[in-house]
Short mmCIF file of C-alpha atoms and ligand atoms in Angstrom, two decimals:
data_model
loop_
_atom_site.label_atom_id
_atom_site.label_comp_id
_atom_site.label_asym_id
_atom_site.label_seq_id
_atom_site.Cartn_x
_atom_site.Cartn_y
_atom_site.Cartn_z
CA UNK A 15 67.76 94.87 129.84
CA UNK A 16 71.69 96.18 128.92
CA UNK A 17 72.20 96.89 125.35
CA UNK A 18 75.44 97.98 123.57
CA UNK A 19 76.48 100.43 120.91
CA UNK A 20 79.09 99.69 118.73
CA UNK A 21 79.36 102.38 115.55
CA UNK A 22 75.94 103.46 115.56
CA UNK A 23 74.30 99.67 115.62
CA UNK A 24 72.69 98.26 118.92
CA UNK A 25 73.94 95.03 119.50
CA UNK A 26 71.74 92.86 121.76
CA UNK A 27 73.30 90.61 124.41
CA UNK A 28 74.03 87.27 123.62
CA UNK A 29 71.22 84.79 124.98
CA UNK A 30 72.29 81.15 124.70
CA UNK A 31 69.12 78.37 124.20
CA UNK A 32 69.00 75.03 126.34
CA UNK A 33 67.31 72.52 124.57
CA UNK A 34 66.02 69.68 126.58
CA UNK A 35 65.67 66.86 124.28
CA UNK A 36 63.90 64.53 126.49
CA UNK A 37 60.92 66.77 126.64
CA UNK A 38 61.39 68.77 123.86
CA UNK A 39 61.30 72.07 125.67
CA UNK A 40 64.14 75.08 125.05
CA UNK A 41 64.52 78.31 127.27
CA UNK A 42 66.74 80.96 126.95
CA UNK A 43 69.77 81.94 129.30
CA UNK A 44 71.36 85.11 129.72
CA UNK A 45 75.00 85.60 130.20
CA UNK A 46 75.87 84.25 133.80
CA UNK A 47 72.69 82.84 134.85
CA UNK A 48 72.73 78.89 135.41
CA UNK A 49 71.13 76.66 133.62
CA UNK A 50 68.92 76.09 136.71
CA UNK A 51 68.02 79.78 137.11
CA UNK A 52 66.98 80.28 133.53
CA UNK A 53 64.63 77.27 133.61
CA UNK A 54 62.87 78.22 136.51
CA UNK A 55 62.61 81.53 135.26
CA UNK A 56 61.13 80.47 132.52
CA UNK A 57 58.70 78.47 134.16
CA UNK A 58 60.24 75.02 133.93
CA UNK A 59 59.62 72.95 136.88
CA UNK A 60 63.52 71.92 136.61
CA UNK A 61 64.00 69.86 138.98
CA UNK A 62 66.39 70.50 142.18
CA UNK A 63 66.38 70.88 145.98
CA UNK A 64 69.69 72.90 147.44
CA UNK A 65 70.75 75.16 144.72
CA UNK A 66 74.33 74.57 146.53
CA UNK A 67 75.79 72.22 144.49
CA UNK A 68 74.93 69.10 146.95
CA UNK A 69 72.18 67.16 146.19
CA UNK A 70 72.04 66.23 142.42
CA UNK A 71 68.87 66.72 142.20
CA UNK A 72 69.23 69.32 138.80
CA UNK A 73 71.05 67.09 137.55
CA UNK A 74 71.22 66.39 133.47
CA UNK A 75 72.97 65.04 130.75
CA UNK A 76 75.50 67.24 128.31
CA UNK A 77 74.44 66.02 124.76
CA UNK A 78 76.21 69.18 123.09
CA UNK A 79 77.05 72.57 123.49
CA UNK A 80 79.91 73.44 126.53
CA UNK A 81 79.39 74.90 130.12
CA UNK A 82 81.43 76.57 132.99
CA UNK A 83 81.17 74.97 136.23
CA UNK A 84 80.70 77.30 138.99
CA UNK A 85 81.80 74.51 141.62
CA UNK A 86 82.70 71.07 140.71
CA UNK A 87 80.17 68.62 139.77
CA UNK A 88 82.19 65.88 141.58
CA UNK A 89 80.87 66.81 145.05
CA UNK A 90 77.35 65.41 144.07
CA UNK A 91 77.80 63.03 140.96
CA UNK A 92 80.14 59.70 140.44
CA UNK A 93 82.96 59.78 138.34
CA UNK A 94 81.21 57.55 136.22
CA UNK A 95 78.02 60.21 136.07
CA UNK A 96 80.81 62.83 134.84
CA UNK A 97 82.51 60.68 132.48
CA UNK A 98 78.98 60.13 131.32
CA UNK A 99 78.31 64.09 130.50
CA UNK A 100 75.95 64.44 133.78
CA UNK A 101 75.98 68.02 135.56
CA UNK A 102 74.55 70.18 137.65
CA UNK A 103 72.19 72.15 136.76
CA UNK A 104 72.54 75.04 139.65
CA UNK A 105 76.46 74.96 138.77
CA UNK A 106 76.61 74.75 135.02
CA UNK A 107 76.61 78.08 132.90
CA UNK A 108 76.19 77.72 129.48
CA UNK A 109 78.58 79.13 126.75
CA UNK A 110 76.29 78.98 123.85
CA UNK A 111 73.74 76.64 122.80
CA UNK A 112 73.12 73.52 124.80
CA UNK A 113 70.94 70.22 124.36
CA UNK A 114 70.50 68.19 127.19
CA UNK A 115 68.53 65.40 128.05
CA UNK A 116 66.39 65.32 132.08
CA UNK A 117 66.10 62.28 134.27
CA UNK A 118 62.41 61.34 134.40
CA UNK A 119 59.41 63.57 133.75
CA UNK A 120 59.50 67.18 134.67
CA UNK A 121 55.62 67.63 134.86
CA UNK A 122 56.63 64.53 138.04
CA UNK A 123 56.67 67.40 140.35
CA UNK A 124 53.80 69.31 139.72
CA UNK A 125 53.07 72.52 138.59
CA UNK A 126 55.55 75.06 137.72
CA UNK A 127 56.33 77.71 139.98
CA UNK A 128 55.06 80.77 140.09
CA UNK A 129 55.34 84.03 142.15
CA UNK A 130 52.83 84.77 144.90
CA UNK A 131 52.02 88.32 146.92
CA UNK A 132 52.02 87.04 150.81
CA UNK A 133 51.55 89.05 154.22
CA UNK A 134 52.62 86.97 157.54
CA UNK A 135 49.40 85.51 158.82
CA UNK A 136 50.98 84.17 162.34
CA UNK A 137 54.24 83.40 163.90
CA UNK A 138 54.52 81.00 167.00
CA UNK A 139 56.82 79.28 168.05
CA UNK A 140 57.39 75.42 167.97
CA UNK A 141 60.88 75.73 170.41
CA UNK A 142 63.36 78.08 171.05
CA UNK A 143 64.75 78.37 167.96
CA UNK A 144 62.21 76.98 165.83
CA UNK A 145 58.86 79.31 164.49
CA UNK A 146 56.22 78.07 162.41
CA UNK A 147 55.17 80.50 160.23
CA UNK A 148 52.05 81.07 158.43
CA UNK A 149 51.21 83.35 155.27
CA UNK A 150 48.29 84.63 153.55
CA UNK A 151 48.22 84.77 149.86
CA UNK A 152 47.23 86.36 147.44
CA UNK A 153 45.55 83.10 145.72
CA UNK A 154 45.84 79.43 146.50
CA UNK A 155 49.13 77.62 146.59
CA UNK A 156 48.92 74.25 144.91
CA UNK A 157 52.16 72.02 145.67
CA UNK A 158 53.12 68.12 146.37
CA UNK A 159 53.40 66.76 149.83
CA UNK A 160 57.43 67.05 150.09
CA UNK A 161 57.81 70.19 148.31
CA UNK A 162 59.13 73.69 148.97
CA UNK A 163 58.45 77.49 148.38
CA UNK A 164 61.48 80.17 148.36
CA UNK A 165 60.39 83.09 150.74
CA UNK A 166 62.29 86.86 149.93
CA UNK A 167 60.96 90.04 152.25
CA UNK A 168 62.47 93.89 150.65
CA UNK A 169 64.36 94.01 153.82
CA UNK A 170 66.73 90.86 153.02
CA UNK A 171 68.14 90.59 150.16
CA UNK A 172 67.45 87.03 148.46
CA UNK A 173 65.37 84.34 148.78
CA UNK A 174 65.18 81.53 151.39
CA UNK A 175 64.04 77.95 150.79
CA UNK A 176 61.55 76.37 153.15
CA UNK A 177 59.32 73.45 152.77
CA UNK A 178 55.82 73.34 153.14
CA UNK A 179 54.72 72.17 156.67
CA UNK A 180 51.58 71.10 156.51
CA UNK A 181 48.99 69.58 153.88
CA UNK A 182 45.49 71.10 153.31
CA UNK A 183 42.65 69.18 153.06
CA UNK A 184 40.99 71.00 149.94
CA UNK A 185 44.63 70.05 147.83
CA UNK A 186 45.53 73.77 147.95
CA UNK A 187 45.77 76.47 150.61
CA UNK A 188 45.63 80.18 151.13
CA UNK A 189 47.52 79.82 154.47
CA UNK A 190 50.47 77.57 153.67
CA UNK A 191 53.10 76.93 156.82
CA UNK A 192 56.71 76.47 157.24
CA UNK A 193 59.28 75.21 160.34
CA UNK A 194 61.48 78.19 160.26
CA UNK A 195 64.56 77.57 162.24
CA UNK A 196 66.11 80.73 164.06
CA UNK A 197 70.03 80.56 162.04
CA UNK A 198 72.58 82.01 164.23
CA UNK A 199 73.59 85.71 162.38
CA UNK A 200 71.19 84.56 159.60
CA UNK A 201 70.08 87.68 157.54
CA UNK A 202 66.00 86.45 156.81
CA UNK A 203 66.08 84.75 160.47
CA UNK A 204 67.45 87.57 162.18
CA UNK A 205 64.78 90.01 160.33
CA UNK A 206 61.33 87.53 161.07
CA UNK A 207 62.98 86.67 164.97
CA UNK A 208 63.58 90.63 165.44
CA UNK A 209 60.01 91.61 166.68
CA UNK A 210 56.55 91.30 165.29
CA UNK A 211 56.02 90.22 161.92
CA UNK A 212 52.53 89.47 161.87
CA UNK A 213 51.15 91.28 158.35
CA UNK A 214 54.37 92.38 156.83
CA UNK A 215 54.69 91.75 152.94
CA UNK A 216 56.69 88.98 151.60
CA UNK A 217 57.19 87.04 148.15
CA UNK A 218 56.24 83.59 147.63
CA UNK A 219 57.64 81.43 144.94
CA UNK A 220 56.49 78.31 144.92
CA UNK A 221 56.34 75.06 144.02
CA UNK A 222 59.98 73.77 144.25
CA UNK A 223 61.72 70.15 144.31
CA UNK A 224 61.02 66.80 143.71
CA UNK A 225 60.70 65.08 147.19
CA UNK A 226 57.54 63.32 147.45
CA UNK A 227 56.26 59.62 148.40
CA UNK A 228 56.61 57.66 145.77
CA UNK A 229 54.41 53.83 145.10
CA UNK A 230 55.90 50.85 146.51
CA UNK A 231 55.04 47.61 148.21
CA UNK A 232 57.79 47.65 151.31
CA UNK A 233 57.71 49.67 154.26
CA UNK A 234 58.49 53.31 154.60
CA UNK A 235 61.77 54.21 156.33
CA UNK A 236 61.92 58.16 157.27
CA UNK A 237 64.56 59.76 158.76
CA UNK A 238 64.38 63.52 159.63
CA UNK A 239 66.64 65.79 161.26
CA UNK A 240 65.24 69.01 163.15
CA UNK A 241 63.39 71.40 161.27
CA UNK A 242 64.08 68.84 158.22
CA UNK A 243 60.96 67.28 159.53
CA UNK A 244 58.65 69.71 157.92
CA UNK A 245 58.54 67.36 154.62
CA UNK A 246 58.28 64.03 156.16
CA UNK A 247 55.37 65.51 158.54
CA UNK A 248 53.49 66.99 155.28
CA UNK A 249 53.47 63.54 153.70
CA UNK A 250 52.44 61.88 156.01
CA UNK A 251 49.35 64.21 156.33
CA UNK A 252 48.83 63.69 152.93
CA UNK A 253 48.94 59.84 152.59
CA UNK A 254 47.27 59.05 156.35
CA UNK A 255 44.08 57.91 155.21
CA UNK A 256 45.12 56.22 152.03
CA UNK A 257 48.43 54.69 152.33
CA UNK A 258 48.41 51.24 153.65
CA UNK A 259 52.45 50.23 153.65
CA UNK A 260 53.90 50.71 157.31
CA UNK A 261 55.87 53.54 158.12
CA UNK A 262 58.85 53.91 160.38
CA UNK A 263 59.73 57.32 161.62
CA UNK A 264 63.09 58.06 163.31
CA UNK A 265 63.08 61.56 163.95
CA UNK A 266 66.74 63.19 165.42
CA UNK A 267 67.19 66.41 167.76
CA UNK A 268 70.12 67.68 169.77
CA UNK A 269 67.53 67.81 173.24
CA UNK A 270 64.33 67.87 174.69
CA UNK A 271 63.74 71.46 173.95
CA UNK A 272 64.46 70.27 170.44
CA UNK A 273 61.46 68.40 169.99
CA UNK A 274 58.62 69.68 168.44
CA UNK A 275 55.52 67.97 166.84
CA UNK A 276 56.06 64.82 168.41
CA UNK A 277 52.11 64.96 169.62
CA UNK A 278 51.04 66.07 166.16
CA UNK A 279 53.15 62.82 164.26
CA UNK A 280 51.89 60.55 167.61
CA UNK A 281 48.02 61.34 165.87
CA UNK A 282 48.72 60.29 162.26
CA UNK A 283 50.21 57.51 163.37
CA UNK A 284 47.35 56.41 165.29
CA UNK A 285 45.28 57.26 161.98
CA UNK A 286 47.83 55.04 159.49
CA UNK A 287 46.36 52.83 158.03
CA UNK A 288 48.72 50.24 158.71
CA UNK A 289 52.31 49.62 161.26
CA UNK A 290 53.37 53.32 162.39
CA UNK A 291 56.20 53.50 164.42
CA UNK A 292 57.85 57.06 165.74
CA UNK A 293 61.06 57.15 167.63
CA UNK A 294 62.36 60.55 168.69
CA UNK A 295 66.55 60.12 169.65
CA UNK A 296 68.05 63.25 171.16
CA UNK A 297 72.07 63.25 170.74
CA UNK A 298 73.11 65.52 173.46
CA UNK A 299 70.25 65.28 175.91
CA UNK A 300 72.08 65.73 179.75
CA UNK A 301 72.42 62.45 180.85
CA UNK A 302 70.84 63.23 184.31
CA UNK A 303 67.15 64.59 182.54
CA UNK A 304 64.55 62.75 182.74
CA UNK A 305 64.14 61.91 179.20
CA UNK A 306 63.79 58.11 179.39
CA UNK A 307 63.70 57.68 175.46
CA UNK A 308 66.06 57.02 172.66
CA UNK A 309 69.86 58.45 172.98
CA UNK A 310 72.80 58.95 170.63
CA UNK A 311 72.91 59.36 166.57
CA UNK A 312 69.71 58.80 164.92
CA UNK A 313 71.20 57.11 162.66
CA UNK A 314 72.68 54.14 164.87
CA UNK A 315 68.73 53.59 165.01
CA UNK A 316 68.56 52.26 161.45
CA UNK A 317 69.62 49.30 162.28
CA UNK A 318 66.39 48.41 164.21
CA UNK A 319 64.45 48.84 161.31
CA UNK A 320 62.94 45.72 159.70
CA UNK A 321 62.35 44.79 156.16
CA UNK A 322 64.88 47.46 154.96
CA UNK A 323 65.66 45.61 151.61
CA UNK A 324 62.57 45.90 150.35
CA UNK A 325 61.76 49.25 151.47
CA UNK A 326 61.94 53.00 150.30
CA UNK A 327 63.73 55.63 152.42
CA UNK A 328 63.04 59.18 153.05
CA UNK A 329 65.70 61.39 154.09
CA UNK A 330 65.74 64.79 155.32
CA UNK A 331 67.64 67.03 157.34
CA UNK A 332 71.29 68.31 157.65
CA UNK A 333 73.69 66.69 154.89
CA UNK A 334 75.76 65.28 157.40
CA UNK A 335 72.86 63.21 159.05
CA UNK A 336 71.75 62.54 155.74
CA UNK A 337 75.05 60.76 153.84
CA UNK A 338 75.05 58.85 157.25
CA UNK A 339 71.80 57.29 156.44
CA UNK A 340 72.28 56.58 153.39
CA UNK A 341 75.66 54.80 154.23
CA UNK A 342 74.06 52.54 156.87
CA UNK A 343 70.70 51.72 154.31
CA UNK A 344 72.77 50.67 151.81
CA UNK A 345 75.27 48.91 153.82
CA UNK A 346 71.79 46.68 155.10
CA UNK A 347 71.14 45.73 151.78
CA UNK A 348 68.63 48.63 150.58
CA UNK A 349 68.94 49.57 146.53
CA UNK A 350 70.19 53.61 146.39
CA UNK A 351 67.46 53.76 143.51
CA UNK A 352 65.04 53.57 146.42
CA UNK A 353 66.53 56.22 149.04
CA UNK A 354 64.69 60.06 148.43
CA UNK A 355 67.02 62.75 150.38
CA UNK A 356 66.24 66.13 150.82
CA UNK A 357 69.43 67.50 152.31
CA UNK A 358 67.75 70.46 154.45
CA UNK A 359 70.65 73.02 154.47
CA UNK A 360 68.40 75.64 156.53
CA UNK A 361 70.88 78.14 155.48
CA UNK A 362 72.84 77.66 158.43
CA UNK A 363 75.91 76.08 156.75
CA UNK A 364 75.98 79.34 154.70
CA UNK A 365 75.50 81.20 157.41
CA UNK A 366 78.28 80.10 159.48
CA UNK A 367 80.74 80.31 156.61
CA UNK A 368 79.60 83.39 154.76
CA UNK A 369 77.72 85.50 157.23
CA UNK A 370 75.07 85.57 154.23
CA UNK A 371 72.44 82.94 155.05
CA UNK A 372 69.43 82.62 157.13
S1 LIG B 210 72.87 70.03 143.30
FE1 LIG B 210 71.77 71.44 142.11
S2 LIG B 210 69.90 71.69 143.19
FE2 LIG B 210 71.10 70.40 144.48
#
């Protein structure tokens, strides 16, 4: 930690406290970390998803104190939400003391994160670009179907977010997997796609975020975008033998050699308990192949579904695809109280703009 001297004296740096009202829980945060970062450092399952400023997930309500934005809170709240005092969480830097109040409960999503020692159990790969990987722990991983776990290697500097893949029987897992999609000039991506990674030491952090299936009555709408299926597939395994609403599954990729898991969704849907529909729709499939399914926007798809008012959507993928879905749900009639997005950035976006990501 930095310390100062001025005539003789030591003068500590300034930590501002957050005081979340709602729970009655206060953390610490030093100078220039986020709100965000201080409360997961602290061990505060705070809720968010893309730590970019997108989703809203970290979102909260200003009851006093002042922040510094680091990007506008207008690209993921209404007007009305900012006139309100809502921000963001993963934009908002406190100068000095806060009290805030959180949307819903924060012990919703689990337990709070903590740091695991990992070594690469197995890489293999799902398509050309996409891996799943496999770690071993140093202890069991207990998360929420829908969740994710930030990944950092010494070679890379930074973490990367990736959900968890698959759910284990037992409720936790020494072996937890991730869809890792290769990013073009992606820094992590580049390092794991290089050569053979089987055993090499990485950092787990883990559990993360606040998509999960939630109880309802109405069917199940979920749309997933490439490697954005890694959530939707988790839940599923999760809920297969005790879920009983019916479940609609529109699942988007660019081409055939896009598609992975297809068989592996195909088999819990012949386990649901109730209605299970999959429809895979590639959007740039050669015409001439002989893929004789689905074609076009998975999103123009929505409109097949049935019973969408009184259902609950779950979104994941690229923002894009996401927003789109959301659009065309609530244009059929469905309440945006009951659409779940997890906007899977993949760190591609960041990639191709910074030449940081992946
Ligand atoms: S907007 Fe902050 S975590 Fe997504």
């Amino acid at each position: 930690m930095l310390s100062f001297l001025f005539g003789g004296r030591k003068a500590v740096p300034r930590r501002n406290t957050v005081f979340i009202e709602s729970h009655a829980l206060s953390f610490s945060v030093s100078r220039a970390r986020t709100v965000l970062e201080a409360a997961l450092e602290a061990g505060i399952a705070f809720p968010h998803d893309c730590k970019v400023g997108t989703c809203g997930t970290c979102r909260f309500q200003l009851k006093s104190g002042d922040i510094r934005e680091l990007n506008s809170s207008a690209v993921a709240l209404s007007a009305d939400e900012i006139a309100n005092g809502w921000r963001l969480g993963c934009q908002s830097i406190p100068h000095g003391d806060l009290t805030i109040t959180l949307p819903g409960l924060i012990s919703e999503v689990g337990p709070p994160p903590t740091l695991f020692e990992a070594a690469i159990a197995s890489v293999v790969p799902m398509t050309h670009d996409i891996v799943e990987l496999r770690l071993r722990l140093n202890r069991p991983v207990t998360f929420v179907a829908g969740q994710f776990a930030e990944l950092e290697c010494d070679a890379v500097q930074g973490a990367r977010s990736y959900s968890f893949a698959g759910w284990p029987e037992e409720g936790s897992t020494l072996e937890p997997i991730f869809y890792v999609r290769k990013v073009p000039g992606g820094a992590f991506t580049g390092w794991l796609f290089s050569q053979d990674r089987v055993g090499a030491p990485l950092t787990m952090r883990a559990p993360f975020g606040t998509f999960r299936l939630r109880k309802g009555q109405g069917r199940i709408v979920m749309v997933g975008g490439g490697s954005g299926l890694a959530p939707l597939k988790c839940m599923l395994e999760r809920w297969v033998s005790e879920e009983t609403r019916p479940v609609t599954l529109l699942y988007g990729a660019r081409t055939l050699k896009d598609l992975f898991c297809v068989e592996e969704i195909a088999a819990i849907g012949r386990n649901w308990q109730a209605e299970f529909k999959l429809l895979p729709v590639l959007s740039m499939e050669d015409p001439g192949s002989p893929w004789t399914g689905a074609r076009g926007m998975v999103t123009e798809y929505l409109d097949q579904v049935p019973d969408v008012k009184s259902a609950q959507a779950y979104l994941c993928g690229p923002p894009p695809m996401v927003d789109a879905a959301e659009a065309a749900l609530i244009k059929r009639g469905m309440a945006r109280d009951t659409i779940f997005a997890d906007r899977f950035f993949d760190r591609s976006h960041l990639a191709e703009e910074a030449g940081t990501g992946g």
